[in-house]
Amino acid sequence: MKAEDPLARSSIDVVNPATEQVVTEVELLGEAETDAAIERAVKAGPAWRAVAPGDRARLLARFADAVDADLEHLARLEVTNSGHTLGNARWEAGNVRDVLRYFSGAPERLFGKQIPVAGGLNVTFREPLGVVGIIVPWNFPMPIASWGFAPALAAGNTVVLKPAELTPLTALRLAELARSAGIPEDVFQVLPGRGSVVGQRFVTHPAVRKLVFTGSTTVGKQVMAGCAEQVKRVTLELGGKSANIVFADSDLEKAAATAPYGVFDNAGQDCCARSRILVQRGVYDKFLELLEPAVRGVRVQDPSTEDSEMGPLISATQRDRVASYVDPDRIAFQGTCPSGSGFWYPPTVLLPVDSQDRAWREEVFGPVVSVLPFEDEADAVRLANDTEYGLSGSIWTRDVGRALRVSRAVEAGNLSVNSHSSVRFWTPFGGFKQSGLGRELGPDALDGFTEVKNVFVATEE
């Protein structure tokens, strides 16, 4: 019997990564169905754009309320679909609610400018782009979706959104909640499908005026190249290999205690993961002594339990990929994880030979962290910047001047001092270098979903 080609299937099994059990089956859209959805979004555009700013704001606020009322259901759906811990999933659903509430204030604040000119009046307007295509990854399906659709809808665009094949369930639920809040079905559509079909059609269809893509740098380059054919606007949030820089004058106990949560959150499947720890040589050995119990103490267990701190990886394929980076001779110590069913991998600390080590340079996207010593401030900055990525990072020091100097010198879009915070919905998020283009969240996010139109009105006779 000839083996079935999985790419030829018109549906996909959604698997619980903690149990390897099939949760449900989701139908996948083809190119014709994708084209039909895009055309519906085009037709819905003029009416949505014409909705008064205050009314659009109220609809988005109602959408936020619907998410809030469904928060526990959304969270448990994400635990089942993505293997996220219950605590993380509750935060993620709450982030969707908060992002919607934040951008519900935007329609009435889409300000243009009056620019002084001779002979008349000059004003600018911010106009919606049209149809916005959003391609969402599997690692944070809920929040990353909302970072695109909330500002896009607020600015008067219609949205077609493709969730990752592995994790479509919360996106489909969000579409239901949007409709229950009064947002027209054709204004916000979720289209499950393969990236090579639905995602590629977002790139090539001329009616899709902007693409928002979050995923690997390799695929992001392909998306960018495709969008260039039509001079299509694009926002890219891509890979990362963030540094956690620990200076000798820092609160070493706190730096070591929090380091695991800066990289092992979501099982390390996070573009902002601080997967390179740089420690000043004078405290390097002491830091490792403090780090070991912190790593061994990470609770890797059934993600549906209240006190779970790390769940499984998303798939067997991802587990094999992560394992390929781990040289047994370089393991300093590991945590524990369940055995049996589920795509589990233990928190792992590596001591690379040097900064050319593969696990040090490449994005592992799993619960693996490498630790290297540095000599002084200049050496720390050199090592931190020795990467094609530039998304996030942390700096641990009690010296305010050093904190500011190093923050300005490190080539990354989101840095935190004495913490591992990367995302706040009211501040910009995005990367330097090959970590992406554009900024999401914060007060300037709508700039990426609008065109600036300049109008001059002559007043001289």
CSV table of C-alpha atoms in Angstrom, one decimal, residues 125-391:
chain,number,residue,atom,x,y,z
A,125,PHE,CA,-4.5,61.8,7.3
A,126,ARG,CA,-3.8,58.3,8.4
A,127,GLU,CA,-5.6,55.9,6.0
A,128,PRO,CA,-6.1,52.1,6.5
A,129,LEU,CA,-4.1,49.9,4.1
A,130,GLY,CA,-6.9,47.5,3.2
A,131,VAL,CA,-6.6,43.7,3.7
A,132,VAL,CA,-3.9,42.7,6.2
A,133,GLY,CA,-2.6,39.1,6.2
A,134,ILE,CA,-1.2,37.8,9.5
A,135,ILE,CA,0.8,34.6,9.8
A,136,VAL,CA,1.0,33.3,13.4
A,137,PRO,CA,3.6,30.9,14.8
A,138,TRP,CA,3.0,27.9,17.1
A,139,ASN,CA,4.9,29.1,20.1
A,140,PHE,CA,2.6,31.9,21.3
A,141,PRO,CA,-0.6,31.5,19.2
A,142,MET,CA,-2.8,33.8,21.2
A,143,PRO,CA,-0.8,36.9,22.0
A,144,ILE,CA,1.1,37.1,18.8
A,145,ALA,CA,-2.1,36.9,16.8
A,146,SER,CA,-3.6,39.9,18.8
A,147,TRP,CA,-0.4,42.0,18.3
A,148,GLY,CA,-1.3,42.0,14.6
A,149,PHE,CA,-5.1,41.9,14.4
A,150,ALA,CA,-5.9,44.4,17.2
A,151,PRO,CA,-4.0,47.4,15.7
A,152,ALA,CA,-4.9,46.4,12.2
A,153,LEU,CA,-8.7,46.4,13.0
A,154,ALA,CA,-8.4,49.6,15.1
A,155,ALA,CA,-6.9,51.4,12.1
A,156,GLY,CA,-9.8,50.3,9.8
A,157,ASN,CA,-8.2,47.4,8.0
A,158,THR,CA,-9.8,44.0,7.5
A,159,VAL,CA,-7.8,40.9,8.5
A,160,VAL,CA,-7.2,37.4,7.3
A,161,LEU,CA,-5.2,35.4,9.8
A,162,LYS,CA,-3.4,32.0,9.3
A,163,PRO,CA,-2.7,30.2,12.6
A,164,ALA,CA,0.2,27.6,12.6
A,165,GLU,CA,-0.9,24.2,11.5
A,166,LEU,CA,0.0,22.7,14.9
A,167,THR,CA,-1.9,25.2,17.0
A,168,PRO,CA,-5.1,26.5,15.4
A,169,LEU,CA,-7.6,26.1,18.2
A,170,THR,CA,-7.3,29.4,20.1
A,171,ALA,CA,-7.3,31.5,16.9
A,172,LEU,CA,-10.5,29.8,15.8
A,173,ARG,CA,-12.0,30.5,19.2
A,174,LEU,CA,-11.0,34.2,19.0
A,175,ALA,CA,-12.7,34.5,15.7
A,176,GLU,CA,-15.9,33.2,17.3
A,177,LEU,CA,-15.5,35.7,20.2
A,178,ALA,CA,-15.0,38.5,17.7
A,179,ARG,CA,-18.3,37.7,16.0
A,180,SER,CA,-20.1,37.5,19.3
A,181,ALA,CA,-18.8,41.0,20.1
A,182,GLY,CA,-20.3,42.3,16.8
A,183,ILE,CA,-17.2,42.4,14.6
A,184,PRO,CA,-18.4,41.4,11.1
A,185,GLU,CA,-17.3,37.9,10.1
A,186,ASP,CA,-15.6,39.0,6.9
A,187,VAL,CA,-13.7,41.8,8.7
A,188,PHE,CA,-11.8,39.3,10.8
A,189,GLN,CA,-11.3,35.8,9.3
A,190,VAL,CA,-9.2,32.9,10.6
A,191,LEU,CA,-8.0,30.6,7.8
A,192,PRO,CA,-6.4,27.3,9.0
A,193,GLY,CA,-4.1,25.9,6.4
A,194,ARG,CA,-0.6,25.1,5.4
A,195,GLY,CA,2.0,27.8,5.1
A,196,SER,CA,2.8,26.7,1.6
A,197,VAL,CA,-0.8,27.3,0.6
A,198,VAL,CA,-2.6,29.9,2.7
A,199,GLY,CA,0.5,31.7,3.9
A,200,GLN,CA,2.0,31.8,0.4
A,201,ARG,CA,-1.3,33.1,-1.0
A,202,PHE,CA,-1.2,36.0,1.5
A,203,VAL,CA,2.2,36.8,0.0
A,204,THR,CA,1.2,36.6,-3.6
A,205,HIS,CA,-2.4,37.9,-3.6
A,206,PRO,CA,-2.4,41.5,-4.8
A,207,ALA,CA,-5.4,42.4,-2.6
A,208,VAL,CA,-3.4,41.7,0.6
A,209,ARG,CA,-1.8,45.0,1.1
A,210,LYS,CA,0.4,44.1,4.1
A,211,LEU,CA,1.8,41.0,5.7
A,212,VAL,CA,2.6,40.4,9.3
A,213,PHE,CA,4.8,37.4,9.8
A,214,THR,CA,6.3,35.9,13.0
A,215,GLY,CA,8.5,32.9,12.7
A,216,SER,CA,12.0,31.8,11.7
A,217,THR,CA,14.5,34.1,10.0
A,218,THR,CA,14.8,31.6,7.1
A,219,VAL,CA,11.1,31.7,6.3
A,220,GLY,CA,11.0,35.4,7.0
A,221,LYS,CA,13.5,36.1,4.3
A,222,GLN,CA,11.4,34.1,1.8
A,223,VAL,CA,8.3,36.1,2.9
A,224,MET,CA,10.1,39.4,2.5
A,225,ALA,CA,11.4,38.4,-1.0
A,226,GLY,CA,7.9,37.4,-2.1
A,227,CYS,CA,6.4,40.7,-0.8
A,228,ALA,CA,9.0,42.7,-2.7
A,229,GLU,CA,7.5,41.5,-6.0
A,230,GLN,CA,4.4,43.7,-5.2
A,231,VAL,CA,6.2,46.3,-3.0
A,232,LYS,CA,4.0,44.9,-0.3
A,233,ARG,CA,4.4,46.2,3.2
A,234,VAL,CA,5.7,43.7,5.7
A,235,THR,CA,6.4,43.5,9.5
A,236,LEU,CA,8.7,40.6,10.5
A,237,GLU,CA,9.4,39.3,14.0
A,238,LEU,CA,12.0,36.6,13.5
A,239,GLY,CA,14.5,34.6,15.4
A,240,GLY,CA,16.6,35.5,18.4
A,241,LYS,CA,19.7,34.5,20.3
A,242,SER,CA,19.5,36.8,23.2
A,243,ALA,CA,22.2,37.4,25.8
A,244,ASN,CA,21.8,37.5,29.6
A,245,ILE,CA,24.9,39.5,30.8
A,246,VAL,CA,25.8,39.1,34.4
A,247,PHE,CA,28.4,41.5,35.8
A,248,ALA,CA,30.3,40.8,39.0
A,249,ASP,CA,28.7,43.7,40.8
A,250,SER,CA,25.2,42.4,40.3
A,251,ASP,CA,22.9,40.7,42.8
A,252,LEU,CA,24.3,37.3,41.9
A,253,GLU,CA,21.8,35.2,43.8
A,254,LYS,CA,18.9,36.9,42.1
A,255,ALA,CA,20.5,36.7,38.7
A,256,ALA,CA,21.1,33.0,39.1
A,257,ALA,CA,17.7,32.3,40.5
A,258,THR,CA,15.9,34.1,37.7
A,259,ALA,CA,18.1,33.0,34.8
A,260,PRO,CA,16.2,29.6,34.2
A,261,TYR,CA,13.0,31.5,33.8
A,262,GLY,CA,14.6,33.8,31.2
A,263,VAL,CA,15.3,30.9,28.9
A,264,PHE,CA,13.1,27.9,30.0
A,265,ASP,CA,9.8,29.7,29.9
A,266,ASN,CA,7.5,28.0,27.3
A,267,ALA,CA,10.2,25.2,27.2
A,268,GLY,CA,12.6,27.6,25.6
A,269,GLN,CA,10.3,28.0,22.6
A,270,ASP,CA,10.6,31.8,22.7
A,271,CYS,CA,12.4,34.1,20.3
A,272,CYS,CA,13.3,36.3,23.4
A,273,ALA,CA,14.8,33.4,25.3
A,274,ARG,CA,18.1,34.4,27.0
A,275,SER,CA,19.8,31.3,25.7
A,276,ARG,CA,23.4,32.8,26.0
A,277,ILE,CA,24.4,33.6,29.6
A,278,LEU,CA,27.6,35.8,29.8
A,279,VAL,CA,29.1,35.9,33.3
A,280,GLN,CA,32.1,38.1,34.3
A,281,ARG,CA,35.0,35.7,34.9
A,282,GLY,CA,35.6,36.7,38.6
A,283,VAL,CA,32.1,35.3,39.6
A,284,TYR,CA,31.7,32.7,36.9
A,285,ASP,CA,32.2,29.7,39.1
A,286,LYS,CA,30.1,31.1,41.9
A,287,PHE,CA,27.3,31.8,39.4
A,288,LEU,CA,27.3,28.2,38.1
A,289,GLU,CA,27.1,27.0,41.7
A,290,LEU,CA,24.0,29.1,42.3
A,291,LEU,CA,22.5,28.3,38.9
A,292,GLU,CA,22.5,24.5,39.3
A,293,PRO,CA,19.9,24.3,42.1
A,294,ALA,CA,17.8,26.9,40.3
A,295,VAL,CA,17.8,24.7,37.1
A,296,ARG,CA,17.2,21.5,39.0
A,297,GLY,CA,14.3,23.2,40.8
A,298,VAL,CA,12.3,24.1,37.6
A,299,ARG,CA,9.0,22.1,37.9
A,300,VAL,CA,8.7,20.3,34.5
A,301,GLN,CA,5.4,18.5,34.7
A,302,ASP,CA,1.8,18.2,33.4
A,303,PRO,CA,1.1,21.7,32.1
A,304,SER,CA,-2.5,21.6,33.3
A,305,THR,CA,-1.5,21.6,36.9
A,306,GLU,CA,-1.5,24.9,38.8
A,307,ASP,CA,2.2,24.8,39.8
A,308,SER,CA,3.8,23.6,36.6
A,309,GLU,CA,6.6,25.9,35.4
A,310,MET,CA,7.6,24.2,32.2
A,311,GLY,CA,5.7,21.9,29.8
A,312,PRO,CA,6.6,19.8,26.8
A,313,LEU,CA,8.0,20.8,23.5
A,314,ILE,CA,5.5,21.2,20.7
A,315,SER,CA,6.3,18.0,18.7
A,316,ALA,CA,8.6,15.1,18.4
A,317,THR,CA,10.3,16.8,15.5
A,318,GLN,CA,11.1,19.8,17.7
A,319,ARG,CA,12.4,17.5,20.5
A,320,ASP,CA,14.7,15.8,18.0
A,321,ARG,CA,15.9,19.2,16.7
A,322,VAL,CA,16.7,20.4,20.3
A,323,ALA,CA,18.5,17.2,21.2
A,324,SER,CA,20.7,17.6,18.1
A,325,TYR,CA,22.3,20.7,19.7
A,326,VAL,CA,23.3,19.0,23.0
A,327,ASP,CA,26.8,17.5,23.1
A,328,PRO,CA,26.8,15.2,26.1
A,329,ASP,CA,30.4,16.2,26.8
A,330,ARG,CA,29.4,19.8,27.2
A,331,ILE,CA,26.5,19.3,29.7
A,332,ALA,CA,27.2,21.0,33.0
A,333,PHE,CA,23.9,19.9,34.6
A,334,GLN,CA,20.3,19.2,33.7
A,335,GLY,CA,16.9,19.4,35.4
A,336,THR,CA,14.3,16.6,35.2
A,337,CYS,CA,11.3,16.0,33.1
A,338,PRO,CA,8.5,13.3,32.9
A,339,SER,CA,9.2,10.1,31.1
A,340,GLY,CA,6.7,8.2,28.9
A,341,SER,CA,4.2,10.0,26.6
A,342,GLY,CA,4.7,13.6,25.7
A,343,PHE,CA,7.4,15.6,23.9
A,344,TRP,CA,9.5,16.3,27.0
A,345,TYR,CA,13.1,17.6,27.3
A,346,PRO,CA,14.9,18.5,30.5
A,347,PRO,CA,16.2,22.0,31.2
A,348,THR,CA,19.9,21.7,30.1
A,349,VAL,CA,22.9,23.9,30.8
A,350,LEU,CA,25.9,23.7,28.4
A,351,LEU,CA,29.5,24.9,28.8
A,352,PRO,CA,30.6,25.6,25.2
A,353,VAL,CA,34.3,25.5,24.3
A,354,ASP,CA,34.0,29.0,22.8
A,355,SER,CA,31.7,31.4,21.1
A,356,GLN,CA,31.9,29.4,17.8
A,357,ASP,CA,30.0,26.5,19.4
A,358,ARG,CA,26.9,25.6,17.4
A,359,ALA,CA,24.6,25.7,20.4
A,360,TRP,CA,26.0,29.1,21.3
A,361,ARG,CA,25.5,30.6,17.9
A,362,GLU,CA,22.2,29.1,16.5
A,363,GLU,CA,18.7,29.4,17.8
A,364,VAL,CA,18.0,26.1,19.6
A,365,PHE,CA,14.3,27.0,20.4
A,366,GLY,CA,14.2,24.6,23.3
A,367,PRO,CA,15.2,24.4,27.0
A,368,VAL,CA,18.9,24.6,26.4
A,369,VAL,CA,21.2,27.5,27.6
A,370,SER,CA,24.9,28.0,27.2
A,371,VAL,CA,27.2,29.8,29.7
A,372,LEU,CA,30.5,31.6,28.8
A,373,PRO,CA,32.7,33.9,30.9
A,374,PHE,CA,33.7,37.4,29.8
A,375,GLU,CA,36.5,39.7,31.0
A,376,ASP,CA,35.2,43.2,31.1
A,377,GLU,CA,32.4,45.5,29.8
A,378,ALA,CA,33.9,45.8,26.3
A,379,ASP,CA,34.3,42.0,26.1
A,380,ALA,CA,30.7,41.4,27.2
A,381,VAL,CA,29.3,43.8,24.5
A,382,ARG,CA,31.5,42.2,21.9
A,383,LEU,CA,30.2,38.7,22.7
A,384,ALA,CA,26.6,39.8,23.0
A,385,ASN,CA,26.7,41.5,19.6
A,386,ASP,CA,28.5,38.6,17.9
A,387,THR,CA,25.3,37.2,16.4
A,388,GLU,CA,23.1,37.8,13.4
A,389,TYR,CA,20.2,38.3,15.7
A,390,GLY,CA,19.2,41.2,17.9
A,391,LEU,CA,15.8,40.8,19.5
